[in-house]
């Protein structure tokens, strides 16, 4: 009897939490199908369905171009982060060298440093390189690694038994070959988690694109475009809701297909220190 009550209580809590998180998305979806007049009423269910609102959104703003810019920014930044952060995390987790603990401490300190502290000198650096107005100042730094991603990947790589690496070294594998042939296949969940964190951050990033591409509308990301669209059409909530839902669909679809690896990577990260 007690087990049945606990089972019912757990599932009730899960359903309540699911409803709480899904309610805003459902509200956006319903609002996007309304007319402009109904959005100012207390009626939550559309009197009539208007899917043409989505076509109107694309006719009023070049949303596909902004989605393409965002996909390029998020994809290149994620790829650059993996190229730099995975080897750094491997060195911190599996190699023995002097200053390793100090380097790990510095990486943790970098995670605590607010990005606004370095905004002015970093902006001047890219301005002198004539790269402002583009998304490259947000992509190229990822080639030097990301503190949070290095920390996350390092915590996951620590959980991989050293015996596998020792066996590969005995067979004649160097460190790069060991990383590519042994560690990477075993670290797929952790890599997927780090990649999705970076992709979602870049997809939703507003501060960076605002700082570097504000004056060049051609290179705007979807976050800037959505903010501008909301300013121009602030009384047309059905269109704003439709545009917001369009920006959410790609990341929802990505998470749906990668959720197993993402959840496994987050769950296993930090099991060992």
Short mmCIF file of N, CA, C and O in Angstrom, two decimals, residues 76-134:
data_model
loop_
_atom_site.label_atom_id
_atom_site.label_comp_id
_atom_site.label_asym_id
_atom_site.label_seq_id
_atom_site.Cartn_x
_atom_site.Cartn_y
_atom_site.Cartn_z
N UNK A 76 29.43 26.66 -35.53
CA UNK A 76 30.88 26.89 -35.56
C UNK A 76 31.45 27.06 -34.17
O UNK A 76 32.56 26.58 -33.87
N UNK A 77 30.74 27.77 -33.29
CA UNK A 77 31.23 27.95 -31.92
C UNK A 77 31.30 26.62 -31.19
O UNK A 77 32.25 26.35 -30.44
N UNK A 78 30.31 25.76 -31.40
CA UNK A 78 30.31 24.45 -30.75
C UNK A 78 31.44 23.59 -31.28
O UNK A 78 32.15 22.93 -30.51
N UNK A 79 31.63 23.58 -32.61
CA UNK A 79 32.72 22.80 -33.18
C UNK A 79 34.09 23.28 -32.71
O UNK A 79 34.96 22.47 -32.38
N UNK A 80 34.28 24.60 -32.67
CA UNK A 80 35.56 25.16 -32.21
C UNK A 80 35.79 24.84 -30.74
O UNK A 80 36.91 24.53 -30.34
N UNK A 81 34.73 24.89 -29.95
CA UNK A 81 34.87 24.56 -28.53
C UNK A 81 35.30 23.11 -28.33
O UNK A 81 36.19 22.82 -27.52
N UNK A 82 34.71 22.19 -29.09
CA UNK A 82 35.08 20.79 -28.95
C UNK A 82 36.52 20.54 -29.38
O UNK A 82 37.24 19.77 -28.74
N UNK A 83 36.95 21.18 -30.47
CA UNK A 83 38.32 21.00 -30.94
C UNK A 83 39.36 21.43 -29.91
O UNK A 83 40.44 20.83 -29.82
N UNK A 84 39.04 22.45 -29.15
CA UNK A 84 40.02 22.97 -28.18
C UNK A 84 39.82 22.42 -26.77
O UNK A 84 40.78 22.15 -26.05
N UNK A 85 38.58 22.22 -26.37
CA UNK A 85 38.30 21.86 -24.98
C UNK A 85 38.50 20.38 -24.70
O UNK A 85 38.89 20.01 -23.58
N UNK A 86 38.22 19.51 -25.67
CA UNK A 86 38.39 18.07 -25.43
C UNK A 86 39.85 17.71 -25.15
O UNK A 86 40.14 17.02 -24.15
N UNK A 87 40.82 18.15 -25.97
CA UNK A 87 42.22 17.84 -25.62
C UNK A 87 42.65 18.46 -24.29
O UNK A 87 43.41 17.84 -23.54
N UNK A 88 42.18 19.68 -24.00
CA UNK A 88 42.54 20.31 -22.73
C UNK A 88 41.98 19.52 -21.55
O UNK A 88 42.67 19.30 -20.54
N UNK A 89 40.73 19.07 -21.67
CA UNK A 89 40.13 18.28 -20.60
C UNK A 89 40.85 16.94 -20.43
O UNK A 89 41.04 16.46 -19.31
N UNK A 90 41.27 16.34 -21.54
CA UNK A 90 42.01 15.07 -21.48
C UNK A 90 43.34 15.26 -20.76
O UNK A 90 43.73 14.43 -19.93
N UNK A 91 44.02 16.37 -21.07
CA UNK A 91 45.30 16.63 -20.40
C UNK A 91 45.11 16.84 -18.90
O UNK A 91 45.94 16.39 -18.10
N UNK A 92 44.05 17.50 -18.51
CA UNK A 92 43.80 17.74 -17.10
C UNK A 92 43.32 16.50 -16.36
O UNK A 92 43.55 16.36 -15.15
N UNK A 93 42.66 15.59 -17.07
CA UNK A 93 42.08 14.43 -16.41
C UNK A 93 43.01 13.22 -16.40
O UNK A 93 43.03 12.46 -15.42
N UNK A 94 43.78 13.02 -17.48
CA UNK A 94 44.49 11.75 -17.64
C UNK A 94 46.00 11.87 -17.75
O UNK A 94 46.69 10.84 -17.72
N UNK A 95 46.55 13.05 -17.88
CA UNK A 95 48.00 13.20 -17.98
C UNK A 95 48.54 13.75 -16.67
O UNK A 95 47.88 14.53 -15.99
N UNK A 96 49.76 13.35 -16.34
CA UNK A 96 50.42 13.82 -15.12
C UNK A 96 51.50 14.81 -15.51
O UNK A 96 52.47 14.45 -16.18
N UNK A 97 51.35 16.06 -15.11
CA UNK A 97 52.34 17.07 -15.43
C UNK A 97 52.32 18.15 -14.35
O UNK A 97 51.32 18.36 -13.67
N UNK A 98 53.46 18.79 -14.21
CA UNK A 98 53.63 19.80 -13.16
C UNK A 98 52.76 21.02 -13.46
O UNK A 98 52.74 21.53 -14.57
N UNK A 99 52.02 21.46 -12.46
CA UNK A 99 51.16 22.62 -12.60
C UNK A 99 49.74 22.28 -13.02
O UNK A 99 48.94 23.19 -13.29
N UNK A 100 49.41 20.97 -13.06
CA UNK A 100 48.08 20.58 -13.51
C UNK A 100 47.01 21.10 -12.55
O UNK A 100 45.98 21.64 -12.98
N UNK A 101 47.23 20.95 -11.26
CA UNK A 101 46.24 21.42 -10.28
C UNK A 101 46.10 22.94 -10.31
O UNK A 101 44.99 23.48 -10.15
N UNK A 102 47.22 23.64 -10.53
CA UNK A 102 47.16 25.09 -10.63
C UNK A 102 46.36 25.51 -11.85
O UNK A 102 45.55 26.45 -11.78
N UNK A 103 46.56 24.82 -12.96
CA UNK A 103 45.81 25.14 -14.17
C UNK A 103 44.32 24.89 -13.98
O UNK A 103 43.47 25.68 -14.43
N UNK A 104 43.97 23.82 -13.26
CA UNK A 104 42.56 23.54 -12.99
C UNK A 104 41.97 24.63 -12.12
O UNK A 104 40.82 25.05 -12.32
N UNK A 105 42.75 25.13 -11.16
CA UNK A 105 42.27 26.22 -10.32
C UNK A 105 42.04 27.49 -11.13
O UNK A 105 41.04 28.20 -10.93
N UNK A 106 42.94 27.77 -12.07
CA UNK A 106 42.78 28.95 -12.92
C UNK A 106 41.54 28.84 -13.80
O UNK A 106 40.83 29.83 -14.02
N UNK A 107 41.26 27.63 -14.29
CA UNK A 107 40.06 27.44 -15.12
C UNK A 107 38.80 27.68 -14.30
O UNK A 107 37.85 28.31 -14.77
N UNK A 108 38.79 27.21 -13.06
CA UNK A 108 37.63 27.46 -12.19
C UNK A 108 37.48 28.95 -11.92
O UNK A 108 36.36 29.49 -11.90
N UNK A 109 38.61 29.64 -11.72
CA UNK A 109 38.55 31.09 -11.52
C UNK A 109 38.02 31.81 -12.76
O UNK A 109 37.27 32.79 -12.64
N UNK A 110 38.37 31.33 -13.93
CA UNK A 110 37.86 31.92 -15.17
C UNK A 110 36.36 31.74 -15.28
O UNK A 110 35.66 32.60 -15.84
N UNK A 111 35.84 30.63 -14.76
CA UNK A 111 34.39 30.41 -14.79
C UNK A 111 33.67 31.44 -13.93
O UNK A 111 32.53 31.80 -14.19
N UNK A 112 34.35 31.92 -12.87
CA UNK A 112 33.74 32.87 -11.95
C UNK A 112 33.88 34.32 -12.41
O UNK A 112 33.27 35.22 -11.83
N UNK A 113 34.69 34.56 -13.45
CA UNK A 113 34.93 35.92 -13.92
C UNK A 113 33.79 36.39 -14.81
O UNK A 113 33.52 35.78 -15.85
N UNK A 114 33.08 37.44 -14.43
CA UNK A 114 31.99 37.94 -15.29
C UNK A 114 32.53 38.42 -16.62
O UNK A 114 33.56 39.11 -16.68
N UNK A 115 31.87 38.08 -17.73
CA UNK A 115 32.38 38.51 -19.05
C UNK A 115 32.38 40.02 -19.22
O UNK A 115 33.15 40.56 -20.03
N UNK A 116 31.53 40.74 -18.46
CA UNK A 116 31.47 42.20 -18.60
C UNK A 116 32.79 42.85 -18.16
O UNK A 116 33.08 43.98 -18.58
N UNK A 117 33.57 42.17 -17.33
CA UNK A 117 34.83 42.74 -16.84
C UNK A 117 35.81 42.94 -17.99
O UNK A 117 36.57 43.92 -18.03
N UNK A 118 35.79 42.03 -18.95
CA UNK A 118 36.76 42.09 -20.05
C UNK A 118 36.14 42.62 -21.35
O UNK A 118 36.78 42.56 -22.40
N UNK A 119 34.93 43.14 -21.29
CA UNK A 119 34.23 43.55 -22.51
C UNK A 119 34.98 44.64 -23.27
O UNK A 119 35.17 44.54 -24.49
N UNK A 120 35.42 45.69 -22.57
CA UNK A 120 36.04 46.84 -23.25
C UNK A 120 37.36 46.46 -23.92
O UNK A 120 37.54 46.71 -25.13
N UNK A 121 38.32 45.84 -23.22
CA UNK A 121 39.57 45.50 -23.92
C UNK A 121 39.38 44.47 -25.03
O UNK A 121 40.03 44.56 -26.08
N UNK A 122 38.50 43.50 -24.83
CA UNK A 122 38.26 42.49 -25.87
C UNK A 122 37.61 43.13 -27.08
O UNK A 122 37.96 42.82 -28.23
N UNK A 123 36.65 44.04 -26.86
CA UNK A 123 36.01 44.72 -27.98
C UNK A 123 37.03 45.55 -28.76
O UNK A 123 37.01 45.57 -30.00
N UNK A 124 37.91 46.23 -28.06
CA UNK A 124 38.94 47.03 -28.73
C UNK A 124 39.86 46.13 -29.55
O UNK A 124 40.30 46.52 -30.64
N UNK A 125 40.15 44.94 -29.04
CA UNK A 125 40.99 44.00 -29.77
C UNK A 125 40.36 43.62 -31.11
O UNK A 125 41.02 43.67 -32.16
N UNK A 126 39.08 43.28 -31.08
CA UNK A 126 38.41 42.89 -32.32
C UNK A 126 38.16 44.09 -33.23
O UNK A 126 38.17 43.95 -34.46
N UNK A 127 37.95 45.26 -32.63
CA UNK A 127 37.76 46.46 -33.45
C UNK A 127 39.04 46.80 -34.21
O UNK A 127 38.99 47.20 -35.38
N UNK A 128 40.18 46.64 -33.55
CA UNK A 128 41.45 46.88 -34.23
C UNK A 128 41.69 45.86 -35.35
O UNK A 128 42.41 46.15 -36.31
N UNK A 129 41.10 44.68 -35.21
CA UNK A 129 41.22 43.67 -36.25
C UNK A 129 40.14 43.78 -37.31
O UNK A 129 40.07 42.92 -38.20
N UNK A 130 39.29 44.81 -37.21
CA UNK A 130 38.23 45.09 -38.18
C UNK A 130 37.26 43.91 -38.32
O UNK A 130 36.79 43.59 -39.41
N UNK A 131 36.95 43.27 -37.20
CA UNK A 131 36.02 42.15 -37.21
C UNK A 131 34.71 42.46 -36.51
O UNK A 131 33.83 41.59 -36.44
N UNK A 132 34.58 43.67 -35.98
CA UNK A 132 33.30 44.04 -35.39
C UNK A 132 32.26 44.19 -36.50
O UNK A 132 32.58 44.55 -37.63
N UNK A 133 31.03 43.92 -36.17
CA UNK A 133 29.97 43.89 -37.17
C UNK A 133 29.73 42.50 -37.72
O UNK A 133 28.81 42.29 -38.51
N UNK A 134 30.58 41.55 -37.30
CA UNK A 134 30.43 40.15 -37.71
C UNK A 134 30.30 39.28 -36.47
O UNK A 134 30.43 39.75 -35.33
#
